[in-house]
XYZ file of C-alpha atoms in Angstrom:
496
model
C 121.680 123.018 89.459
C 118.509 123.587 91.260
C 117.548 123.896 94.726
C 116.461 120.852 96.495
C 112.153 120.629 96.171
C 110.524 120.583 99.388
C 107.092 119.530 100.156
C 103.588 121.063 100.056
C 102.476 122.906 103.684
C 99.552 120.555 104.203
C 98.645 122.911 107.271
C 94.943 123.502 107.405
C 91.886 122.124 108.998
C 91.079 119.572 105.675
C 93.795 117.654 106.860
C 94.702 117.845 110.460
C 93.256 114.961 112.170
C 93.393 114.733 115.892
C 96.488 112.670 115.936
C 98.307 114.493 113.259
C 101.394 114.847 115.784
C 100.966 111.050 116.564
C 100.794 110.355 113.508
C 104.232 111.972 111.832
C 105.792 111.205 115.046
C 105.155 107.519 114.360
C 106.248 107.591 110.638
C 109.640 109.586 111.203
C 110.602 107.389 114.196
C 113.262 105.192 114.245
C 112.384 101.766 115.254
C 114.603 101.237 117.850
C 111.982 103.364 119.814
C 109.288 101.281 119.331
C 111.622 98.599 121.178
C 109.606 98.510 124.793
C 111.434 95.132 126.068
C 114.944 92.881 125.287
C 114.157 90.125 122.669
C 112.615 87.148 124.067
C 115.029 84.448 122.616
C 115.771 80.419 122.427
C 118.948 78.461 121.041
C 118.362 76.563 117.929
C 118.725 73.045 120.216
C 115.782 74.203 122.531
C 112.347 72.088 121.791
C 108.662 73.439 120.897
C 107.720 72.700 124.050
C 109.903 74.854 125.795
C 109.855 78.167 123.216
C 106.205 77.621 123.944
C 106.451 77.754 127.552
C 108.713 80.608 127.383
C 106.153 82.482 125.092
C 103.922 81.911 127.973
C 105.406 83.173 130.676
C 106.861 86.158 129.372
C 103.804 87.116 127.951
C 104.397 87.658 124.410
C 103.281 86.426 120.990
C 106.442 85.026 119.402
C 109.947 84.031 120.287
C 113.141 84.459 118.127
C 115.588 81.158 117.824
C 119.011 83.288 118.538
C 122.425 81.710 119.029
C 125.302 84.314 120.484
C 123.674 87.028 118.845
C 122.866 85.486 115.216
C 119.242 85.246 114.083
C 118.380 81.759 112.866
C 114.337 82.289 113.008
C 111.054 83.429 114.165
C 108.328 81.316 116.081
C 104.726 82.526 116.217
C 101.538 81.962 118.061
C 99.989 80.926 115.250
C 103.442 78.790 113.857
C 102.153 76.733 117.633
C 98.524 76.580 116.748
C 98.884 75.568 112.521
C 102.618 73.284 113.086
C 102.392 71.925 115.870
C 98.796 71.869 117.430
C 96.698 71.080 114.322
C 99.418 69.225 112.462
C 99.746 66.911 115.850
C 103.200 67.863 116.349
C 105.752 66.020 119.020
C 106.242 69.060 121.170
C 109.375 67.503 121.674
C 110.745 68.358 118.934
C 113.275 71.058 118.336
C 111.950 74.639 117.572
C 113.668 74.947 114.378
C 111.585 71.986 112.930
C 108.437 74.966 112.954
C 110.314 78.339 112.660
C 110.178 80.663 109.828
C 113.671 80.386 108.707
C 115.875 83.362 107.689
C 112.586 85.742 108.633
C 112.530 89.436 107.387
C 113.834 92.324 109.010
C 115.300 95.755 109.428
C 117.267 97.727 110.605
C 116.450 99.024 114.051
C 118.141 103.021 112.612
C 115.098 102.966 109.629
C 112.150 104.537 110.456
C 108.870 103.041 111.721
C 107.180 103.946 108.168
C 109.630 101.060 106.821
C 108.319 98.752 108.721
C 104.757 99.795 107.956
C 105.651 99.023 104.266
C 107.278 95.565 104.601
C 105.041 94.474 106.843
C 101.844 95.600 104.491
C 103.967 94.020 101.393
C 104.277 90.557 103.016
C 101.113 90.533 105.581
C 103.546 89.709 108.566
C 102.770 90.604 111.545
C 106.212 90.229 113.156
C 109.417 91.737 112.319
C 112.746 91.544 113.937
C 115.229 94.250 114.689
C 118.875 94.442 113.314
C 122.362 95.894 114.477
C 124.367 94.839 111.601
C 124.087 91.156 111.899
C 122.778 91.105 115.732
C 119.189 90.827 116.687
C 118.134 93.637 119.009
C 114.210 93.346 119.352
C 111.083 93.221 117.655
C 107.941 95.023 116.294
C 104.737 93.758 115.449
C 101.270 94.796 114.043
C 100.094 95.792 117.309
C 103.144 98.085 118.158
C 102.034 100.305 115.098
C 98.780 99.860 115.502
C 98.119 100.687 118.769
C 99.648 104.390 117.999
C 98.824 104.214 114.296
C 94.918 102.874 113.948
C 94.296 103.212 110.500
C 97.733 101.614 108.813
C 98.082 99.102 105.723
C 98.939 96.660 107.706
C 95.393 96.655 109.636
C 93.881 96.901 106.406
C 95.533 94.357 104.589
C 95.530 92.071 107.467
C 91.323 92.502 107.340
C 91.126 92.015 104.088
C 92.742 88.922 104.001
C 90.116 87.874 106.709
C 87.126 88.608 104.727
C 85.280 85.520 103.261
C 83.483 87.136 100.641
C 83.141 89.880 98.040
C 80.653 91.805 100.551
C 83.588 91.677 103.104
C 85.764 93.199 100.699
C 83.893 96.078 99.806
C 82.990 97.096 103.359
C 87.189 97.515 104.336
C 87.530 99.034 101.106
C 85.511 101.827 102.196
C 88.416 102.564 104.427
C 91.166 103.564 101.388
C 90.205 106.945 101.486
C 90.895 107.253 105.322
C 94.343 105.721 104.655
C 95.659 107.573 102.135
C 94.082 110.972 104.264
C 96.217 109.765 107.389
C 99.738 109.290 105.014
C 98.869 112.742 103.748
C 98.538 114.415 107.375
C 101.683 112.112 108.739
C 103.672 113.638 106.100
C 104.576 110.330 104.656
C 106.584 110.777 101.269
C 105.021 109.982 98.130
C 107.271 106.690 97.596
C 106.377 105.445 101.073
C 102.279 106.384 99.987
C 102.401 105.001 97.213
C 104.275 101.228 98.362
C 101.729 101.335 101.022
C 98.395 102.248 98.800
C 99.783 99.754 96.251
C 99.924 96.728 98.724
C 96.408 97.365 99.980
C 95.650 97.063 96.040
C 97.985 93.509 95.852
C 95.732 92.048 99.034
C 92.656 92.509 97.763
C 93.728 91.221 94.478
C 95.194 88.132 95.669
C 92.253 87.411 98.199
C 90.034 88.031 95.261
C 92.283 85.184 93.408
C 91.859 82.956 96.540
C 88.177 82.930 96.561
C 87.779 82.835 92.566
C 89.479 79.170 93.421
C 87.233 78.116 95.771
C 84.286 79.365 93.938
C 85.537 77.606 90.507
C 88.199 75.201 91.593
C 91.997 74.437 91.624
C 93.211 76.005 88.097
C 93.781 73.548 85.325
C 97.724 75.020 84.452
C 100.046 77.165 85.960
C 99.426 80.817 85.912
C 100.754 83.994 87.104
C 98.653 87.519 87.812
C 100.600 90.512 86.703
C 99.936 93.682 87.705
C 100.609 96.878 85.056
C 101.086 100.345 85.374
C 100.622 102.054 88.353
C 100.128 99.087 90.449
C 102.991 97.522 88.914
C 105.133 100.055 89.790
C 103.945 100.980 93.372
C 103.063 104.047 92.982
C 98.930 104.150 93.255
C 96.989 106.992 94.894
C 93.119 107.181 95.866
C 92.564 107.995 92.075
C 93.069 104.820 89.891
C 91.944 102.011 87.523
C 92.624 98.330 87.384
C 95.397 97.352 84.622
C 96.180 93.613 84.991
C 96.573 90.868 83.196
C 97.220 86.866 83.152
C 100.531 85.099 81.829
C 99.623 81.192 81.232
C 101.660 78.355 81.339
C 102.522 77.172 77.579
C 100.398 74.048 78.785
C 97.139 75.956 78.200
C 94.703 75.265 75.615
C 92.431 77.600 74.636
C 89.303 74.575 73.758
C 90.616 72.872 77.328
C 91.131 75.487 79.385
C 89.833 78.708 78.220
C 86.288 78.982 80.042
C 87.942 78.263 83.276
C 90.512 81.301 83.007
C 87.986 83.878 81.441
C 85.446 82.939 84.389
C 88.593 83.646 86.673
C 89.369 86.545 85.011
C 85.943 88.444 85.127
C 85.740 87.301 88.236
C 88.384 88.892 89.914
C 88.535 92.012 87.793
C 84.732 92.750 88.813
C 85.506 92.387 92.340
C 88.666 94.677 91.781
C 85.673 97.076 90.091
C 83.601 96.837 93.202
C 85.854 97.525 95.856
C 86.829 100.815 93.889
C 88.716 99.943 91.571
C 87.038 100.895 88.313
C 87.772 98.709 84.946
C 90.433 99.767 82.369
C 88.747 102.467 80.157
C 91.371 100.936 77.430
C 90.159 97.184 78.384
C 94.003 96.607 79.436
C 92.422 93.845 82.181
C 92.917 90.174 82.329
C 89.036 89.523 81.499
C 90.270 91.308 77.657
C 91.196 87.976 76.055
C 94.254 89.528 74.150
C 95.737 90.031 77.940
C 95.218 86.326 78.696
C 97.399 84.407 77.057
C 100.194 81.588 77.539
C 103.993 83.001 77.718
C 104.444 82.200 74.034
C 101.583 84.177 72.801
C 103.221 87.106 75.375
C 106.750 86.431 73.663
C 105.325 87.209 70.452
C 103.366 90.377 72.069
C 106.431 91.624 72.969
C 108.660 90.678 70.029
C 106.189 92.378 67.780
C 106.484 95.976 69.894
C 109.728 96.001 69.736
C 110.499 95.175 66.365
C 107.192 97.147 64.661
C 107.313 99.951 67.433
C 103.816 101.679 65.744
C 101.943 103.811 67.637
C 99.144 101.186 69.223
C 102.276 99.574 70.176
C 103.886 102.232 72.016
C 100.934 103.002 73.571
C 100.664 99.391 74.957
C 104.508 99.614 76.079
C 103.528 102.589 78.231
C 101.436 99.992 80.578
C 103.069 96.184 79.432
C 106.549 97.132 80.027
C 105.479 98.229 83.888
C 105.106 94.500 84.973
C 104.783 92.961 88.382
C 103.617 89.506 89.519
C 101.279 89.931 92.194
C 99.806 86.144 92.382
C 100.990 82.395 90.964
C 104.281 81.224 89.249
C 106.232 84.359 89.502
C 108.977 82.296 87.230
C 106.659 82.955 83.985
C 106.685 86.654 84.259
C 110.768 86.354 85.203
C 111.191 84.644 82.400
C 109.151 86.738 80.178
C 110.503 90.006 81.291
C 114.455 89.047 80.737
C 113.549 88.268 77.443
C 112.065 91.702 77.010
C 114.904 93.449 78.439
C 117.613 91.770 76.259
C 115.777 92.837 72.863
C 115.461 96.993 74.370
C 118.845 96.865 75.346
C 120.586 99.062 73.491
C 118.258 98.636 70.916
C 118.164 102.394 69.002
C 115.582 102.319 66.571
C 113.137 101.271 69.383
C 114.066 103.336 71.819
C 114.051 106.212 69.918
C 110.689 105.482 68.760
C 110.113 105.733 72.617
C 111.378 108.679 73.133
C 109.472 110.427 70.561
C 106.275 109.027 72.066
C 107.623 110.054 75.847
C 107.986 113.251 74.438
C 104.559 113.948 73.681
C 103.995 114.705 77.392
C 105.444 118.080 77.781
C 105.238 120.139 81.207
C 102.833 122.895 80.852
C 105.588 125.967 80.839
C 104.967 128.884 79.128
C 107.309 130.660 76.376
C 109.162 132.299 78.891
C 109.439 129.139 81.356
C 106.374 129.927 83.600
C 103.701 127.801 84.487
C 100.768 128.121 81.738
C 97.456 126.258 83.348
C 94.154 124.916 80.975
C 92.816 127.433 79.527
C 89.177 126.451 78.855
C 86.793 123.828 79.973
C 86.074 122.129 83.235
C 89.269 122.429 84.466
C 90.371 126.192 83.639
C 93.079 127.370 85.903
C 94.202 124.083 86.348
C 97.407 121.947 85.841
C 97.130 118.018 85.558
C 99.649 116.957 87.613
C 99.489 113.252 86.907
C 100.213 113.531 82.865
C 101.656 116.846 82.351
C 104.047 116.411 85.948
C 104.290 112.691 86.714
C 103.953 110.642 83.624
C 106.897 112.544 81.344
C 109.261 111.089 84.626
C 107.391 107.969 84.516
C 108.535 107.701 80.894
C 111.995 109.174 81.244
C 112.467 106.244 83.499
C 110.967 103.500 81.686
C 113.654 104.670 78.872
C 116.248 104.694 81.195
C 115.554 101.282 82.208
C 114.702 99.505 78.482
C 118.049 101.497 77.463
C 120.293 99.249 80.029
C 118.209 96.761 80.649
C 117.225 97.199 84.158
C 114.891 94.869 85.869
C 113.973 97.772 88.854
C 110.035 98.443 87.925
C 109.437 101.474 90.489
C 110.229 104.919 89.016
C 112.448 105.818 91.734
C 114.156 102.933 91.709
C 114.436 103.037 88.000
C 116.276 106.117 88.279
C 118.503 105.258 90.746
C 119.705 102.319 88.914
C 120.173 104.138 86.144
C 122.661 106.206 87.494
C 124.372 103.967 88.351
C 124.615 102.085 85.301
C 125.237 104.879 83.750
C 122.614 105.743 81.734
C 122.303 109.246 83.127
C 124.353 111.372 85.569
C 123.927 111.530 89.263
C 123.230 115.080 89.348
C 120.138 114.757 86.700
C 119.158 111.244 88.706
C 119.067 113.371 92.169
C 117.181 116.345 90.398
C 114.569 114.211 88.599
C 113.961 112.088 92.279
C 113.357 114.969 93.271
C 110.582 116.757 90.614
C 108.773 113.413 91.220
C 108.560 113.687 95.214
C 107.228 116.874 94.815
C 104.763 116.329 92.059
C 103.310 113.232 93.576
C 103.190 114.993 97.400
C 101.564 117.727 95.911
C 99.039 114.978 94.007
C 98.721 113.241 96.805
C 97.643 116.464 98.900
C 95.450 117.524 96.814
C 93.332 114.226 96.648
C 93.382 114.288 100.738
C 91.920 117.628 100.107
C 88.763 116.765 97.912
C 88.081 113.547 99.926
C 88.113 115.370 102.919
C 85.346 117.523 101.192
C 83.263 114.932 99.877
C 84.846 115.232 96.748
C 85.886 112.512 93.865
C 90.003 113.048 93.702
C 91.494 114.073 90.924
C 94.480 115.080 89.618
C 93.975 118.645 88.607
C 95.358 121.124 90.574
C 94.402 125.249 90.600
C 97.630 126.686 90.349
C 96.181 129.874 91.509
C 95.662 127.338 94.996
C 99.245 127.561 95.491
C 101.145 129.706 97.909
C 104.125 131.810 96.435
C 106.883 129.570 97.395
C 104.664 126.254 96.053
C 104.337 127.987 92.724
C 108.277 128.824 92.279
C 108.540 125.213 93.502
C 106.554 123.747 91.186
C 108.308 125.580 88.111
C 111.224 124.475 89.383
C 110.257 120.908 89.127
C 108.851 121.393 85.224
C 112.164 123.152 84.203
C 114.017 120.062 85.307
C 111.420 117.810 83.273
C 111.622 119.830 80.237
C 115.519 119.869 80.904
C 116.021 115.725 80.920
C 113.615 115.623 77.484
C 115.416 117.927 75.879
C 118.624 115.682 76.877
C 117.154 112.785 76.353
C 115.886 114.292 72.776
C 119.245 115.323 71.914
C 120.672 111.981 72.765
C 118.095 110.351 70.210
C 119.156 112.692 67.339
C 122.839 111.924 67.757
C 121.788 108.233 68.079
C 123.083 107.658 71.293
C 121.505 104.679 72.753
């Protein structure tokens, strides 16, 4: 057993900010004390005209369609202006013909950093409050913002305003400031990283949206995936681009092809201008090889799995983190279940995994301390991203191919897996754990070097560390080294 990992002191004038208490105060809160005012609220049978006049004179941007107690929808200012107004609308009609049906919410117990996230993740601006199944209030964009300036919901909401690639690159100036902000508010790694990531998927998919104006309506279905890092919501400040395109099986290459590798360099050079730098491996939807129609994919896939070499298990390490970010989500479903049902179970592959996972060892010494680089540019140093995050990264990816799991995020992988059995909840709770830590401490230390005018990184000089960080962080490699050597033994007994 090992004592539960707390996180980094991030104390110190590199990252206190004016508003630090503001700022954690905000991002622990519960949302129920955000609520300033009852719901403002219309039956289903009440017409746009009068949900419109109520907006008016209570003041307020949006009314929810409530009948005794039960949320049936959301109307907007801007659900008056584009339904009703510009479409020339019968205000007579009843509300529910232009409500968001079946809206998102929360609820009102989570805290406001929840809100932060699903609101960033869907660019909506209005969320309603929950008490089981009764609606209680409301939040919106400017509730956080107004005590929480700099929040990926401003930034995504800008982005999406921006009508060029000069647009873009101005608010992605900002990213640094963001992720500095989570670090001082004490936001956990999984919330950071949800939040980073969907700053990433707007400025992809506005990218997208202007590519199509610039070129035109594309000639087949398509759908952008994200890989890696992205895919699984767990970016920092430090990061490359790893995308690519599944095409309908309608695509021809002699038809078709110029249109999607214009599209493609397109968007993955205004990706590489707002920050994001291009694939070192080429792993980008401009590569042709990661442009292809969902048969071509099928084979991709069918071909790791059944001739797991090592150029194929190094490709599995970003293709089987997949997320649609943009288009027919359906083709990367579809794609994905496939996948899943040849890894299930499937022991020659997976232990072909495994040995690969296990290449990334935690830097411990004979006798279980921490042993840092030992030469070089980074002497004194430990890399916490592929020496501390990636061997959990992989551990969960395993997890997941072993019992087929469709969950993509790494904590979400290993919760799952518990629960299906594929490891025990007291390894699952430990590993959760390791990764928190790992990535806060990652996390802190790239706040740190942008503060300073510095490019982040991800290697950390353990001799930085306090005392207590430095047992912490041991602690967190002997429970990585603990689940490989599990995992290990459960490959040479052929347990999969």
């Amino acid at each position: 057993m090992h004592a539960p990992f707390l996180p980094p002191d991030p104390s110190g004038p590199d990252l206190a900010t004016g508003g630090r208490e503001q700022h954690l105060h905000l991002l622990s809160e519960p949302l129920s004390g955000l609520r300033w005012r009852e719901p403002v609220t219309v039956p289903p049978t009440a017409s746009v005209r009068e949900a419109a006049q109520l907006m008016q004179q209570q003041g307020v941007s949006s009314v929810l369609v409530v009948e005794q107690g039960r949320l049936f929808g959301l109307v907007t200012d801007r659900d008056l202006r584009n339904r009703v107004v510009a479409a020339g609308l019968d205000p007579s009609r009843p509300v529910m013909d232009i409500a968001t049906l079946a809206p998102l919410t929360l609820d009102e117990r989570r805290p406001a950093i929840e809100a932060l996230m699903l609101m960033a993740r869907h660019n909506i601006h209005h969320l309603p409050l929950m008490d089981g199944e009764r609606v209680t209030g409301l939040v919106t964009v400017r509730d956080l913002t107004e005590r929480h300036s700099t929040t990926a919901v401003y930034l995504v909401g800008e982005i999406h305003k921006q009508p060029d690639l000069e647009g873009l690159v101005r608010v992605s100036r900002r990213l640094p400031e963001l992720q500095r902000h989570l670090a001082a508010a004490d936001a956990s790694a999984h919330a950071t990283g949800h939040l980073i990531t969907a700053v990433t998927d707007a400025f992809t998919s506005r990218l997208i949206h202007l590519a199509e104006s610039h070129l035109g309506p594309p000639p087949v279905d398509y759908a952008w995936v994200a890989a890696g890092s992205q895919a699984r919501c767990e970016q920092t400040a430090k990061t490359d681009q790893d995308n690519c395109l599944v095409l309908d099986d309608g695509y021809d290459e002699a038809r078709h092809g110029a249109y999607f590798e214009a599209f493609a360099r397109f968007v993955c050079d205004g990706l590489a201008a707002c920050g994001y730098v291009h694939c070192p491996g080429e792993m980008m939807a401009m590569t042709p090889a990661w442009r292809q129609p969902l048969r071509r994919w099928r084979q991709y896939f069918r071909t790791w799995i059944n001739e797991p070499e090592p150029k194929a298990l190094m490709l599995t390490c970003v293709f089987f983190d997949l997320r649609a970010v943009h288009g027919r989500t359906e083709l990367l479903d579809s794609l994905r279940l496939d996948m899943l049902e040849r890894t299930r179970g499937n022991g020659i592959f997976l232990a072909y995994m495994v040995g690969n996972a296990l290449a990334h060892r935690p830097p411990r010494g004979l006798f279980g301390g921490i042993t840092p680089i030992r030469s070089g540019e980074h002497r004194g140093a430990i890399d916490l991203k592929h020496t501390g995050i990636v061997p959990i990264v992989d551990l969960a990816r395993i997890y997941a191919l072993a019992g087929a799991l469709k969950e993509v995020n790494t904590q979400d992988r290993l919760q799952r897996a518990a629960d299906s059995g594929e490891i025990s909840a007291d390894g699952v709770r430990d590993l959760r754990q390791a990764l928190e830590f790992l990535a806060v401490l990652r996390i802190r230390h790239q706040a740190r070097q942008m503060a300073q005018g510095q490019a982040p990184d991800n290697f950390l000089v353990v001799d930085s560390l306090s005392h207590f960080e430095r047992n912490q962080l041991k602690d967190a490699f002997d429970v990585v080294h603990t689940l490989q050597s599990v995992l290990e033994q459960r490959f040479q007994a052929g347990r999969f």
